[in-house]
PDB file of C-alpha atoms in Angstrom:
ATOM      1  CA  MET P   1       0.000   0.000   0.000  1.00  0.00           C
ATOM      2  CA  PHE P   2       1.550   3.273  -1.187  1.00  0.00           C
ATOM      3  CA  PRO P   3       3.614   4.985   0.227  1.00  0.00           C
ATOM      4  CA  LEU P   4       4.708   2.088   2.440  1.00  0.00           C
ATOM      5  CA  HIS P   5       5.183  -0.110  -0.613  1.00  0.00           C
ATOM      6  CA  ARG P   6       6.979   1.246  -3.642  1.00  0.00           C
ATOM      7  CA  GLY P   7       7.484  -1.258  -6.432  1.00  0.00           C
ATOM      8  CA  ARG P   8      10.175   0.884  -7.981  1.00  0.00           C
ATOM      9  CA  ARG P   9      12.558   0.100  -5.099  1.00  0.00           C
ATOM     10  CA  LEU P  10      13.137  -3.254  -6.762  1.00  0.00           C
ATOM     11  CA  ARG P  11      13.923  -1.588 -10.112  1.00  0.00           C
ATOM     12  CA  VAL P  12      16.496   0.999  -9.016  1.00  0.00           C
ATOM     13  CA  ASN P  13      19.461  -0.550 -10.883  1.00  0.00           C
ATOM     14  CA  GLU P  14      20.441  -3.670 -12.820  1.00  0.00           C
ATOM     15  CA  SER P  15      22.001  -5.351  -9.782  1.00  0.00           C
ATOM     16  CA  ILE P  16      18.726  -5.163  -7.852  1.00  0.00           C
ATOM     17  CA  ARG P  17      16.674  -6.123 -10.913  1.00  0.00           C
ATOM     18  CA  SER P  18      18.863  -9.200 -11.444  1.00  0.00           C
ATOM     19  CA  LEU P  19      18.454 -10.237  -7.796  1.00  0.00           C
ATOM     20  CA  VAL P  20      14.655 -10.386  -8.044  1.00  0.00           C
ATOM     21  CA  ARG P  21      14.342 -11.518 -11.684  1.00  0.00           C
ATOM     22  CA  GLU P  22      11.753 -14.295 -11.852  1.00  0.00           C
ATOM     23  CA  THR P  23      12.815 -15.826 -15.169  1.00  0.00           C
ATOM     24  CA  THR P  24      16.307 -16.387 -16.565  1.00  0.00           C
ATOM     25  CA  LEU P  25      17.719 -17.702 -19.825  1.00  0.00           C
ATOM     26  CA  SER P  26      20.785 -19.813 -20.481  1.00  0.00           C
ATOM     27  CA  PRO P  27      22.122 -21.524 -23.642  1.00  0.00           C
ATOM     28  CA  SER P  28      20.947 -24.876 -22.257  1.00  0.00           C
ATOM     29  CA  ASP P  29      17.362 -23.620 -22.601  1.00  0.00           C
ATOM     30  CA  PHE P  30      17.694 -23.728 -26.397  1.00  0.00           C
ATOM     31  CA  MET P  31      17.431 -26.348 -29.102  1.00  0.00           C
ATOM     32  CA  PHE P  32      18.796 -25.418 -32.528  1.00  0.00           C
ATOM     33  CA  PRO P  33      16.799 -26.567 -35.591  1.00  0.00           C
ATOM     34  CA  MET P  34      19.208 -27.555 -38.377  1.00  0.00           C
ATOM     35  CA  PHE P  35      18.629 -28.250 -42.075  1.00  0.00           C
ATOM     36  CA  VAL P  36      20.764 -30.945 -43.700  1.00  0.00           C
ATOM     37  CA  THR P  37      21.272 -31.325 -47.435  1.00  0.00           C
ATOM     38  CA  GLU P  38      23.158 -33.772 -49.616  1.00  0.00           C
ATOM     39  CA  GLY P  39      26.724 -33.310 -50.836  1.00  0.00           C
ATOM     40  CA  GLU P  40      29.978 -32.230 -49.261  1.00  0.00           C
ATOM     41  CA  ASN P  41      31.144 -28.752 -48.225  1.00  0.00           C
ATOM     42  CA  VAL P  42      27.693 -27.405 -49.150  1.00  0.00           C
ATOM     43  CA  LYS P  43      26.271 -24.341 -47.408  1.00  0.00           C
ATOM     44  CA  VAL P  44      23.151 -22.834 -48.980  1.00  0.00           C
ATOM     45  CA  LYS P  45      21.526 -19.620 -47.776  1.00  0.00           C
ATOM     46  CA  ILE P  46      17.799 -19.669 -47.062  1.00  0.00           C
ATOM     47  CA  PRO P  47      16.658 -16.267 -48.386  1.00  0.00           C
ATOM     48  CA  SER P  48      13.605 -15.992 -46.131  1.00  0.00           C
ATOM     49  CA  MET P  49      15.660 -16.875 -43.037  1.00  0.00           C
ATOM     50  CA  PRO P  50      18.772 -14.644 -42.935  1.00  0.00           C
ATOM     51  CA  GLY P  51      21.631 -16.321 -41.101  1.00  0.00           C
ATOM     52  CA  ILE P  52      20.177 -19.832 -41.458  1.00  0.00           C
ATOM     53  CA  PHE P  53      21.571 -22.339 -43.944  1.00  0.00           C
ATOM     54  CA  ARG P  54      21.115 -25.782 -45.387  1.00  0.00           C
ATOM     55  CA  ARG P  55      24.379 -27.585 -44.734  1.00  0.00           C
ATOM     56  CA  SER P  56      25.880 -30.842 -45.898  1.00  0.00           C
ATOM     57  CA  ILE P  57      26.645 -33.358 -43.161  1.00  0.00           C
ATOM     58  CA  ASP P  58      30.317 -32.389 -42.821  1.00  0.00           C
ATOM     59  CA  LEU P  59      29.470 -28.721 -42.252  1.00  0.00           C
ATOM     60  CA  THR P  60      26.530 -29.639 -40.023  1.00  0.00           C
ATOM     61  CA  VAL P  61      28.928 -31.526 -37.763  1.00  0.00           C
ATOM     62  CA  GLU P  62      31.231 -28.491 -37.549  1.00  0.00           C
ATOM     63  CA  GLU P  63      28.286 -26.268 -36.625  1.00  0.00           C
ATOM     64  CA  VAL P  64      27.157 -28.754 -33.965  1.00  0.00           C
ATOM     65  CA  LYS P  65      30.607 -28.667 -32.352  1.00  0.00           C
ATOM     66  CA  GLU P  66      30.515 -24.872 -32.342  1.00  0.00           C
ATOM     67  CA  ILE P  67      27.099 -24.556 -30.731  1.00  0.00           C
ATOM     68  CA  TYR P  68      27.928 -27.254 -28.176  1.00  0.00           C
ATOM     69  CA  ALA P  69      30.897 -25.139 -27.114  1.00  0.00           C
ATOM     70  CA  LEU P  70      28.443 -22.263 -26.606  1.00  0.00           C
ATOM     71  CA  GLY P  71      26.388 -24.339 -24.167  1.00  0.00           C
ATOM     72  CA  ILE P  72      23.563 -25.513 -26.458  1.00  0.00           C
ATOM     73  CA  ARG P  73      22.765 -29.131 -25.698  1.00  0.00           C
ATOM     74  CA  ALA P  74      20.091 -30.163 -28.235  1.00  0.00           C
ATOM     75  CA  VAL P  75      19.548 -30.053 -31.992  1.00  0.00           C
ATOM     76  CA  ASN P  76      16.408 -30.741 -33.996  1.00  0.00           C
ATOM     77  CA  ILE P  77      17.331 -32.184 -37.414  1.00  0.00           C
ATOM     78  CA  TYR P  78      15.463 -31.805 -40.723  1.00  0.00           C
ATOM     79  CA  VAL P  79      16.595 -33.021 -44.140  1.00  0.00           C
ATOM     80  CA  LYS P  80      16.107 -31.862 -47.709  1.00  0.00           C
ATOM     81  CA  VAL P  81      16.187 -34.955 -49.879  1.00  0.00           C
ATOM     82  CA  SER P  82      16.440 -35.201 -53.654  1.00  0.00           C
ATOM     83  CA  GLU P  83      13.220 -35.135 -55.644  1.00  0.00           C
ATOM     84  CA  ASN P  84      13.952 -38.564 -57.116  1.00  0.00           C
ATOM     85  CA  LEU P  85      13.760 -40.072 -53.611  1.00  0.00           C
ATOM     86  CA  LYS P  86      10.231 -38.798 -52.967  1.00  0.00           C
ATOM     87  CA  ASP P  87       7.093 -40.902 -53.419  1.00  0.00           C
ATOM     88  CA  ASN P  88       3.756 -41.434 -51.669  1.00  0.00           C
ATOM     89  CA  THR P  89       5.003 -44.113 -49.277  1.00  0.00           C
ATOM     90  CA  GLY P  90       7.850 -42.158 -47.699  1.00  0.00           C
ATOM     91  CA  LYS P  91      10.019 -45.278 -47.759  1.00  0.00           C
ATOM     92  CA  GLU P  92      13.238 -43.230 -47.995  1.00  0.00           C
ATOM     93  CA  ALA P  93      12.440 -42.026 -44.465  1.00  0.00           C
ATOM     94  CA  TRP P  94      13.514 -45.356 -42.957  1.00  0.00           C
ATOM     95  CA  ASN P  95      16.440 -46.071 -45.278  1.00  0.00           C
ATOM     96  CA  LYS P  96      19.248 -47.003 -42.876  1.00  0.00           C
ATOM     97  CA  ASP P  97      21.674 -45.179 -45.171  1.00  0.00           C
ATOM     98  CA  GLY P  98      19.394 -42.212 -45.803  1.00  0.00           C
ATOM     99  CA  LEU P  99      20.458 -38.609 -45.330  1.00  0.00           C
ATOM    100  CA  MET P 100      18.822 -38.302 -41.898  1.00  0.00           C
ATOM    101  CA  GLN P 101      20.331 -41.518 -40.617  1.00  0.00           C
ATOM    102  CA  GLN P 102      23.795 -40.541 -41.859  1.00  0.00           C
ATOM    103  CA  ALA P 103      23.451 -37.118 -40.232  1.00  0.00           C
ATOM    104  CA  ILE P 104      22.468 -38.598 -36.868  1.00  0.00           C
ATOM    105  CA  ARG P 105      25.415 -41.002 -36.890  1.00  0.00           C
ATOM    106  CA  ALA P 106      27.865 -38.271 -37.866  1.00  0.00           C
ATOM    107  CA  ILE P 107      26.675 -35.859 -35.175  1.00  0.00           C
ATOM    108  CA  LYS P 108      26.728 -38.472 -32.417  1.00  0.00           C
ATOM    109  CA  ALA P 109      30.183 -39.652 -33.484  1.00  0.00           C
ATOM    110  CA  ALA P 110      31.614 -36.129 -33.443  1.00  0.00           C
ATOM    111  CA  CYS P 111      29.739 -34.778 -30.412  1.00  0.00           C
ATOM    112  CA  PRO P 112      28.341 -37.685 -28.356  1.00  0.00           C
ATOM    113  CA  GLU P 113      26.904 -35.453 -25.620  1.00  0.00           C
ATOM    114  CA  MET P 114      24.762 -33.421 -28.023  1.00  0.00           C
ATOM    115  CA  ILE P 115      21.108 -34.489 -27.746  1.00  0.00           C
ATOM    116  CA  VAL P 116      19.820 -35.257 -31.240  1.00  0.00           C
ATOM    117  CA  MET P 117      16.075 -35.069 -31.895  1.00  0.00           C
ATOM    118  CA  PRO P 118      15.330 -35.880 -35.556  1.00  0.00           C
ATOM    119  CA  ASP P 119      12.032 -34.837 -37.101  1.00  0.00           C
ATOM    120  CA  VAL P 120       9.526 -37.657 -37.635  1.00  0.00           C
ATOM    121  CA  ALA P 121       7.117 -36.779 -40.458  1.00  0.00           C
ATOM    122  CA  LEU P 122       6.849 -37.773 -44.096  1.00  0.00           C
ATOM    123  CA  ASP P 123       6.600 -34.354 -45.765  1.00  0.00           C
ATOM    124  CA  PRO P 124      10.309 -34.147 -46.763  1.00  0.00           C
ATOM    125  CA  TYR P 125       9.881 -37.517 -48.486  1.00  0.00           C
ATOM    126  CA  SER P 126       6.416 -37.028 -49.992  1.00  0.00           C
ATOM    127  CA  VAL P 127       5.757 -36.101 -53.613  1.00  0.00           C
ATOM    128  CA  TYR P 128       2.659 -34.345 -52.289  1.00  0.00           C
ATOM    129  CA  GLY P 129       4.386 -32.353 -49.531  1.00  0.00           C
ATOM    130  CA  HIS P 130       2.089 -33.763 -46.860  1.00  0.00           C
ATOM    131  CA  ASP P 131       3.070 -35.265 -43.520  1.00  0.00           C
ATOM    132  CA  GLY P 132       1.579 -38.643 -44.387  1.00  0.00           C
ATOM    133  CA  ILE P 133       0.447 -41.068 -47.051  1.00  0.00           C
ATOM    134  CA  ILE P 134      -2.278 -39.862 -49.405  1.00  0.00           C
ATOM    135  CA  ALA P 135      -5.212 -42.263 -49.912  1.00  0.00           C
ATOM    136  CA  ASN P 136      -8.685 -41.477 -51.186  1.00  0.00           C
ATOM    137  CA  GLY P 137      -7.905 -37.790 -51.456  1.00  0.00           C
ATOM    138  CA  ASP P 138      -6.702 -37.268 -47.877  1.00  0.00           C
ATOM    139  CA  VAL P 139      -3.836 -38.090 -45.528  1.00  0.00           C
ATOM    140  CA  GLU P 140      -4.549 -41.614 -44.301  1.00  0.00           C
ATOM    141  CA  ASN P 141      -3.930 -41.820 -40.572  1.00  0.00           C
ATOM    142  CA  ASP P 142      -3.178 -45.441 -39.734  1.00  0.00           C
ATOM    143  CA  SER P 143      -0.922 -46.311 -42.683  1.00  0.00           C
ATOM    144  CA  THR P 144       0.995 -43.086 -42.013  1.00  0.00           C
ATOM    145  CA  VAL P 145       1.501 -44.048 -38.363  1.00  0.00           C
ATOM    146  CA  ALA P 146       2.865 -47.441 -39.428  1.00  0.00           C
ATOM    147  CA  ALA P 147       5.370 -45.657 -41.669  1.00  0.00           C
ATOM    148  CA  LEU P 148       6.337 -43.273 -38.865  1.00  0.00           C
ATOM    149  CA  VAL P 149       7.149 -46.203 -36.589  1.00  0.00           C
ATOM    150  CA  LYS P 150       9.619 -47.543 -39.157  1.00  0.00           C
ATOM    151  CA  MET P 151      11.106 -44.073 -39.478  1.00  0.00           C
ATOM    152  CA  ALA P 152      11.478 -43.581 -35.721  1.00  0.00           C
ATOM    153  CA  VAL P 153      13.096 -46.989 -35.198  1.00  0.00           C
ATOM    154  CA  SER P 154      15.606 -46.234 -37.957  1.00  0.00           C
ATOM    155  CA  HIS P 155      16.452 -42.950 -36.201  1.00  0.00           C
ATOM    156  CA  ALA P 156      16.977 -44.797 -32.936  1.00  0.00           C
ATOM    157  CA  GLN P 157      19.196 -47.337 -34.663  1.00  0.00           C
ATOM    158  CA  ALA P 158      21.292 -44.446 -36.018  1.00  0.00           C
ATOM    159  CA  GLY P 159      21.764 -43.072 -32.501  1.00  0.00           C
ATOM    160  CA  ALA P 160      18.969 -40.535 -31.901  1.00  0.00           C
ATOM    161  CA  ASP P 161      18.343 -39.640 -28.258  1.00  0.00           C
ATOM    162  CA  PHE P 162      14.718 -38.609 -28.856  1.00  0.00           C
ATOM    163  CA  VAL P 163      12.376 -38.837 -31.811  1.00  0.00           C
ATOM    164  CA  ALA P 164      10.228 -35.805 -32.557  1.00  0.00           C
ATOM    165  CA  PRO P 165       6.954 -36.645 -34.327  1.00  0.00           C
ATOM    166  CA  SER P 166       5.629 -33.468 -35.952  1.00  0.00           C
ATOM    167  CA  ASP P 167       2.952 -35.087 -38.117  1.00  0.00           C
ATOM    168  CA  MET P 168      -0.131 -34.680 -35.863  1.00  0.00           C
ATOM    169  CA  MET P 169      -1.587 -38.086 -36.718  1.00  0.00           C
ATOM    170  CA  ASP P 170      -3.936 -39.616 -34.157  1.00  0.00           C
ATOM    171  CA  GLY P 171      -2.437 -42.277 -31.898  1.00  0.00           C
ATOM    172  CA  ARG P 172       1.087 -42.052 -33.210  1.00  0.00           C
ATOM    173  CA  VAL P 173       2.794 -41.553 -29.836  1.00  0.00           C
ATOM    174  CA  LEU P 174       1.492 -44.868 -28.492  1.00  0.00           C
ATOM    175  CA  ARG P 175       2.501 -46.704 -31.672  1.00  0.00           C
ATOM    176  CA  LEU P 176       5.937 -45.083 -31.647  1.00  0.00           C
ATOM    177  CA  ARG P 177       6.478 -46.047 -28.007  1.00  0.00           C
ATOM    178  CA  ASP P 178       5.412 -49.621 -28.731  1.00  0.00           C
ATOM    179  CA  GLY P 179       7.640 -49.764 -31.808  1.00  0.00           C
ATOM    180  CA  LEU P 180      10.696 -48.349 -30.084  1.00  0.00           C
ATOM    181  CA  ASP P 181      10.276 -50.650 -27.089  1.00  0.00           C
ATOM    182  CA  ALA P 182       9.784 -53.704 -29.307  1.00  0.00           C
ATOM    183  CA  ALA P 183      13.044 -52.844 -31.081  1.00  0.00           C
ATOM    184  CA  GLY P 184      14.863 -52.562 -27.741  1.00  0.00           C
ATOM    185  CA  PHE P 185      15.061 -48.760 -27.596  1.00  0.00           C
ATOM    186  CA  HIS P 186      13.457 -48.283 -24.184  1.00  0.00           C
ATOM    187  CA  ASN P 187      15.605 -45.243 -23.403  1.00  0.00           C
ATOM    188  CA  VAL P 188      14.963 -43.367 -26.636  1.00  0.00           C
ATOM    189  CA  GLY P 189      12.508 -40.620 -25.728  1.00  0.00           C
ATOM    190  CA  ILE P 190       9.599 -39.047 -27.582  1.00  0.00           C
ATOM    191  CA  MET P 191       9.208 -35.304 -27.868  1.00  0.00           C
ATOM    192  CA  SER P 192       5.749 -35.006 -29.344  1.00  0.00           C
ATOM    193  CA  TYR P 193       4.493 -32.020 -31.298  1.00  0.00           C
ATOM    194  CA  SER P 194       1.250 -32.151 -29.352  1.00  0.00           C
ATOM    195  CA  ALA P 195      -0.301 -28.748 -30.064  1.00  0.00           C
ATOM    196  CA  LYS P 196       0.909 -27.967 -33.570  1.00  0.00           C
ATOM    197  CA  TYR P 197      -1.338 -25.422 -35.203  1.00  0.00           C
ATOM    198  CA  ALA P 198      -2.126 -24.962 -38.906  1.00  0.00           C
ATOM    199  CA  SER P 199      -0.237 -21.686 -38.946  1.00  0.00           C
ATOM    200  CA  ALA P 200       0.830 -19.232 -41.635  1.00  0.00           C
ATOM    201  CA  PHE P 201       4.060 -18.705 -39.651  1.00  0.00           C
ATOM    202  CA  TYR P 202       5.653 -21.806 -41.239  1.00  0.00           C
ATOM    203  CA  GLY P 203       6.271 -20.312 -44.687  1.00  0.00           C
ATOM    204  CA  PRO P 204      10.071 -19.851 -44.505  1.00  0.00           C
ATOM    205  CA  PHE P 205      10.517 -23.379 -43.100  1.00  0.00           C
ATOM    206  CA  ARG P 206       8.756 -24.849 -46.125  1.00  0.00           C
ATOM    207  CA  ASP P 207      11.058 -22.811 -48.351  1.00  0.00           C
ATOM    208  CA  ALA P 208      14.004 -24.339 -46.520  1.00  0.00           C
ATOM    209  CA  LEU P 209      12.897 -27.917 -47.159  1.00  0.00           C
ATOM    210  CA  ASP P 210      10.742 -27.447 -50.266  1.00  0.00           C
ATOM    211  CA  SER P 211       8.012 -29.295 -48.371  1.00  0.00           C
ATOM    212  CA  ALA P 212       4.854 -27.249 -48.976  1.00  0.00           C
ATOM    213  CA  PRO P 213       1.763 -29.230 -50.029  1.00  0.00           C
ATOM    214  CA  VAL P 214       1.403 -29.606 -53.785  1.00  0.00           C
ATOM    215  CA  ASP P 215      -1.470 -27.540 -55.173  1.00  0.00           C
ATOM    216  CA  THR P 216      -3.662 -30.085 -56.956  1.00  0.00           C
ATOM    217  CA  THR P 217      -7.420 -30.560 -57.064  1.00  0.00           C
ATOM    218  CA  ASP P 218      -7.566 -34.145 -55.765  1.00  0.00           C
ATOM    219  CA  ILE P 219      -5.675 -33.768 -52.443  1.00  0.00           C
ATOM    220  CA  PRO P 220      -5.845 -31.241 -49.587  1.00  0.00           C
ATOM    221  CA  LYS P 221      -4.166 -27.943 -50.478  1.00  0.00           C
ATOM    222  CA  ASP P 222      -3.109 -27.388 -46.860  1.00  0.00           C
ATOM    223  CA  LYS P 223      -2.574 -29.309 -43.611  1.00  0.00           C
ATOM    224  CA  LYS P 224      -5.749 -28.325 -41.798  1.00  0.00           C
ATOM    225  CA  THR P 225      -7.147 -31.864 -41.687  1.00  0.00           C
ATOM    226  CA  TYR P 226      -4.425 -32.846 -39.222  1.00  0.00           C
ATOM    227  CA  GLN P 227      -2.808 -29.698 -37.794  1.00  0.00           C
ATOM    228  CA  MET P 228      -4.897 -27.798 -35.252  1.00  0.00           C
ATOM    229  CA  ASP P 229      -7.296 -24.912 -35.816  1.00  0.00           C
ATOM    230  CA  TYR P 230      -5.667 -21.789 -34.378  1.00  0.00           C
ATOM    231  CA  ALA P 231      -9.018 -20.709 -32.936  1.00  0.00           C
ATOM    232  CA  ASN P 232      -8.917 -23.586 -30.424  1.00  0.00           C
ATOM    233  CA  ARG P 233      -7.517 -23.678 -26.903  1.00  0.00           C
ATOM    234  CA  ILE P 234      -9.139 -26.600 -25.076  1.00  0.00           C
ATOM    235  CA  GLU P 235      -8.196 -28.927 -27.926  1.00  0.00           C
ATOM    236  CA  ALA P 236      -4.513 -28.190 -27.284  1.00  0.00           C
ATOM    237  CA  ILE P 237      -4.816 -29.323 -23.677  1.00  0.00           C
ATOM    238  CA  LYS P 238      -6.651 -32.460 -24.768  1.00  0.00           C
ATOM    239  CA  GLU P 239      -3.964 -33.311 -27.345  1.00  0.00           C
ATOM    240  CA  ALA P 240      -1.126 -32.762 -24.870  1.00  0.00           C
ATOM    241  CA  LEU P 241      -2.755 -34.873 -22.168  1.00  0.00           C
ATOM    242  CA  SER P 242      -3.460 -37.624 -24.694  1.00  0.00           C
ATOM    243  CA  ASP P 243       0.157 -37.697 -25.842  1.00  0.00           C
ATOM    244  CA  VAL P 244       1.406 -37.913 -22.258  1.00  0.00           C
ATOM    245  CA  GLU P 245      -0.947 -40.823 -21.612  1.00  0.00           C
ATOM    246  CA  GLU P 246       0.420 -42.520 -24.739  1.00  0.00           C
ATOM    247  CA  GLY P 247       4.003 -42.214 -23.517  1.00  0.00           C
ATOM    248  CA  ALA P 248       5.371 -38.823 -24.610  1.00  0.00           C
ATOM    249  CA  ASP P 249       8.351 -37.716 -22.527  1.00  0.00           C
ATOM    250  CA  MET P 250       8.002 -34.089 -23.649  1.00  0.00           C
ATOM    251  CA  VAL P 251       5.230 -32.189 -25.394  1.00  0.00           C
ATOM    252  CA  MET P 252       5.552 -29.264 -27.769  1.00  0.00           C
ATOM    253  CA  VAL P 253       3.507 -26.176 -28.577  1.00  0.00           C
ATOM    254  CA  LYS P 254       4.078 -24.702 -32.040  1.00  0.00           C
ATOM    255  CA  PRO P 255       4.272 -21.777 -32.960  1.00  0.00           C
ATOM    256  CA  GLY P 256       5.640 -19.781 -30.033  1.00  0.00           C
ATOM    257  CA  ILE P 257       5.067 -16.074 -29.443  1.00  0.00           C
ATOM    258  CA  ALA P 258       1.548 -15.975 -30.918  1.00  0.00           C
ATOM    259  CA  TYR P 259       0.562 -18.972 -28.749  1.00  0.00           C
ATOM    260  CA  LEU P 260       1.866 -18.108 -25.296  1.00  0.00           C
ATOM    261  CA  ASP P 261      -1.613 -18.569 -23.808  1.00  0.00           C
ATOM    262  CA  ILE P 262      -1.509 -22.175 -25.047  1.00  0.00           C
ATOM    263  CA  VAL P 263       1.988 -22.674 -23.633  1.00  0.00           C
ATOM    264  CA  ARG P 264       0.781 -21.672 -20.189  1.00  0.00           C
ATOM    265  CA  GLU P 265      -2.390 -23.794 -20.430  1.00  0.00           C
ATOM    266  CA  VAL P 266      -0.394 -26.867 -21.463  1.00  0.00           C
ATOM    267  CA  LYS P 267       2.254 -26.230 -18.796  1.00  0.00           C
ATOM    268  CA  ASN P 268      -0.463 -26.127 -16.135  1.00  0.00           C
ATOM    269  CA  ALA P 269      -2.073 -29.322 -17.439  1.00  0.00           C
ATOM    270  CA  VAL P 270       0.858 -31.731 -17.870  1.00  0.00           C
ATOM    271  CA  HIS P 271       3.671 -32.969 -15.675  1.00  0.00           C
ATOM    272  CA  VAL P 272       6.323 -33.405 -18.355  1.00  0.00           C
ATOM    273  CA  PRO P 273       8.656 -30.790 -19.872  1.00  0.00           C
ATOM    274  CA  VAL P 274       7.029 -28.433 -22.365  1.00  0.00           C
ATOM    275  CA  THR P 275       8.976 -27.483 -25.487  1.00  0.00           C
ATOM    276  CA  VAL P 276       8.045 -24.430 -27.539  1.00  0.00           C
ATOM    277  CA  TYR P 277       8.976 -23.973 -31.191  1.00  0.00           C
ATOM    278  CA  HIS P 278       9.816 -20.348 -31.974  1.00  0.00           C
ATOM    279  CA  VAL P 279       9.138 -20.882 -35.658  1.00  0.00           C
ATOM    280  CA  SER P 280      10.603 -19.681 -38.941  1.00  0.00           C
ATOM    281  CA  GLY P 281       8.018 -16.967 -39.581  1.00  0.00           C
ATOM    282  CA  GLU P 282       8.543 -15.492 -36.133  1.00  0.00           C
ATOM    283  CA  TYR P 283      12.287 -15.474 -36.790  1.00  0.00           C
ATOM    284  CA  ALA P 284      11.901 -13.993 -40.283  1.00  0.00           C
ATOM    285  CA  MET P 285       9.693 -11.120 -39.104  1.00  0.00           C
ATOM    286  CA  ILE P 286      12.298  -9.978 -36.582  1.00  0.00           C
ATOM    287  CA  LYS P 287      15.102 -10.266 -39.129  1.00  0.00           C
ATOM    288  CA  ALA P 288      13.160  -8.329 -41.752  1.00  0.00           C
ATOM    289  CA  ALA P 289      12.260  -5.523 -39.348  1.00  0.00           C
ATOM    290  CA  ALA P 290      15.817  -5.369 -37.988  1.00  0.00           C
ATOM    291  CA  GLU P 291      17.276  -5.146 -41.492  1.00  0.00           C
ATOM    292  CA  ARG P 292      15.109  -2.073 -42.068  1.00  0.00           C
ATOM    293  CA  GLY P 293      16.149  -0.527 -38.790  1.00  0.00           C
ATOM    294  CA  TRP P 294      12.642  -0.736 -37.362  1.00  0.00           C
ATOM    295  CA  LEU P 295      13.564  -3.024 -34.454  1.00  0.00           C
ATOM    296  CA  ASP P 296      16.708  -3.879 -32.494  1.00  0.00           C
ATOM    297  CA  ASN P 297      17.427  -7.521 -33.414  1.00  0.00           C
ATOM    298  CA  ASP P 298      19.186  -8.499 -30.184  1.00  0.00           C
ATOM    299  CA  LYS P 299      16.729  -6.787 -27.844  1.00  0.00           C
ATOM    300  CA  ILE P 300      13.645  -8.218 -29.555  1.00  0.00           C
ATOM    301  CA  MET P 301      15.259 -11.652 -29.810  1.00  0.00           C
ATOM    302  CA  MET P 302      16.007 -11.799 -26.096  1.00  0.00           C
ATOM    303  CA  GLU P 303      12.635 -10.362 -25.102  1.00  0.00           C
ATOM    304  CA  GLN P 304      10.731 -12.937 -27.136  1.00  0.00           C
ATOM    305  CA  LEU P 305      12.829 -15.833 -25.858  1.00  0.00           C
ATOM    306  CA  MET P 306      12.402 -14.640 -22.273  1.00  0.00           C
ATOM    307  CA  CYS P 307       8.632 -14.358 -22.768  1.00  0.00           C
ATOM    308  CA  ILE P 308       8.470 -17.919 -24.091  1.00  0.00           C
ATOM    309  CA  LYS P 309      10.416 -19.176 -21.078  1.00  0.00           C
ATOM    310  CA  ARG P 310       8.246 -17.100 -18.721  1.00  0.00           C
ATOM    311  CA  ALA P 311       5.102 -18.628 -20.227  1.00  0.00           C
ATOM    312  CA  GLY P 312       6.279 -22.091 -19.187  1.00  0.00           C
ATOM    313  CA  ALA P 313       8.749 -23.463 -21.720  1.00  0.00           C
ATOM    314  CA  SER P 314      11.323 -25.934 -20.420  1.00  0.00           C
ATOM    315  CA  LEU P 315      13.088 -25.945 -23.800  1.00  0.00           C
ATOM    316  CA  ILE P 316      12.864 -23.492 -26.703  1.00  0.00           C
ATOM    317  CA  SER P 317      13.500 -24.672 -30.249  1.00  0.00           C
ATOM    318  CA  THR P 318      14.610 -21.496 -31.997  1.00  0.00           C
ATOM    319  CA  TYR P 319      16.621 -20.341 -34.997  1.00  0.00           C
ATOM    320  CA  PHE P 320      18.006 -17.671 -32.676  1.00  0.00           C
ATOM    321  CA  ALA P 321      19.670 -20.313 -30.483  1.00  0.00           C
ATOM    322  CA  LYS P 322      23.227 -19.634 -31.610  1.00  0.00           C
ATOM    323  CA  GLU P 323      22.851 -15.848 -31.631  1.00  0.00           C
ATOM    324  CA  ALA P 324      21.242 -15.848 -28.217  1.00  0.00           C
ATOM    325  CA  ALA P 325      23.853 -18.189 -26.756  1.00  0.00           C
ATOM    326  CA  ILE P 326      26.663 -15.929 -27.987  1.00  0.00           C
ATOM    327  CA  LEU P 327      24.962 -12.925 -26.436  1.00  0.00           C
ATOM    328  CA  LEU P 328      24.336 -14.702 -23.131  1.00  0.00           C
ATOM    329  CA  ASN P 329      27.945 -15.895 -22.967  1.00  0.00           C
ATOM    330  CA  LYS P 330      29.146 -12.313 -23.288  1.00  0.00           C
TER     331      LYS P 330
END
């Protein structure tokens, strides 16, 4: 009660503010999404994501070593495969000598302590750009889940620490857990994309992997039959709770900043770590505004990451991971 209580006493200088700060960030709070491409000594700029590249495996390994030295302890791996390897079955996804499997082995060999969480979805391998197998004009749930199990087991065999299903098929966490356990991978975890919304913020990511749905009349033109409606809140809680019941070790909310209410709701509902994906569109907007001098890149970056952590994130998957870690280490 004023004047006995003055909130500004706790804001007088940075030393006092740091003493009472409720939320803190460290490099170990971040996971770095990485795009892997074929070839050797290949580093390709992604125009819609300044500072982010598709790298061949050799250069990916070098980047992993660098970010590990900065204190980042997890990477989320995505691959851009050749068009001739794509079909409607996604069978390249569980090729033991596929690009993803080679990347996992190379990273774990070079940096064994780095936690590797490969993406589990069929869109990089699909001629249609969808996360599953097309049948009767739609993404068929159960046959897709069967394919995802093969994919996840192949990732575990290559050395993955967690698998990260981003497909949003019904029941896939339970099937993945059963499949991993049956193959002897009891300690390989599942980080489930539980509340993944059908968002327009994913555009730059699809540029990076060339994985946007094909625009044809006989299949869905978008992913709204399996990704969530962004108008819904209760559904996110239901999906997260269901995934935990099915065996998920972590759950994810995606996107990040525009969905902080969902992050908090999910955090309050589950008793497992909550990961938040600060997605490509959120990254690209900051970069574009900063390039024009409209925003301060570093200040906005740190504010958004802090807000995601404050909302309840245990781990933040962000393209800013390396930049933020460098800044925090200074």
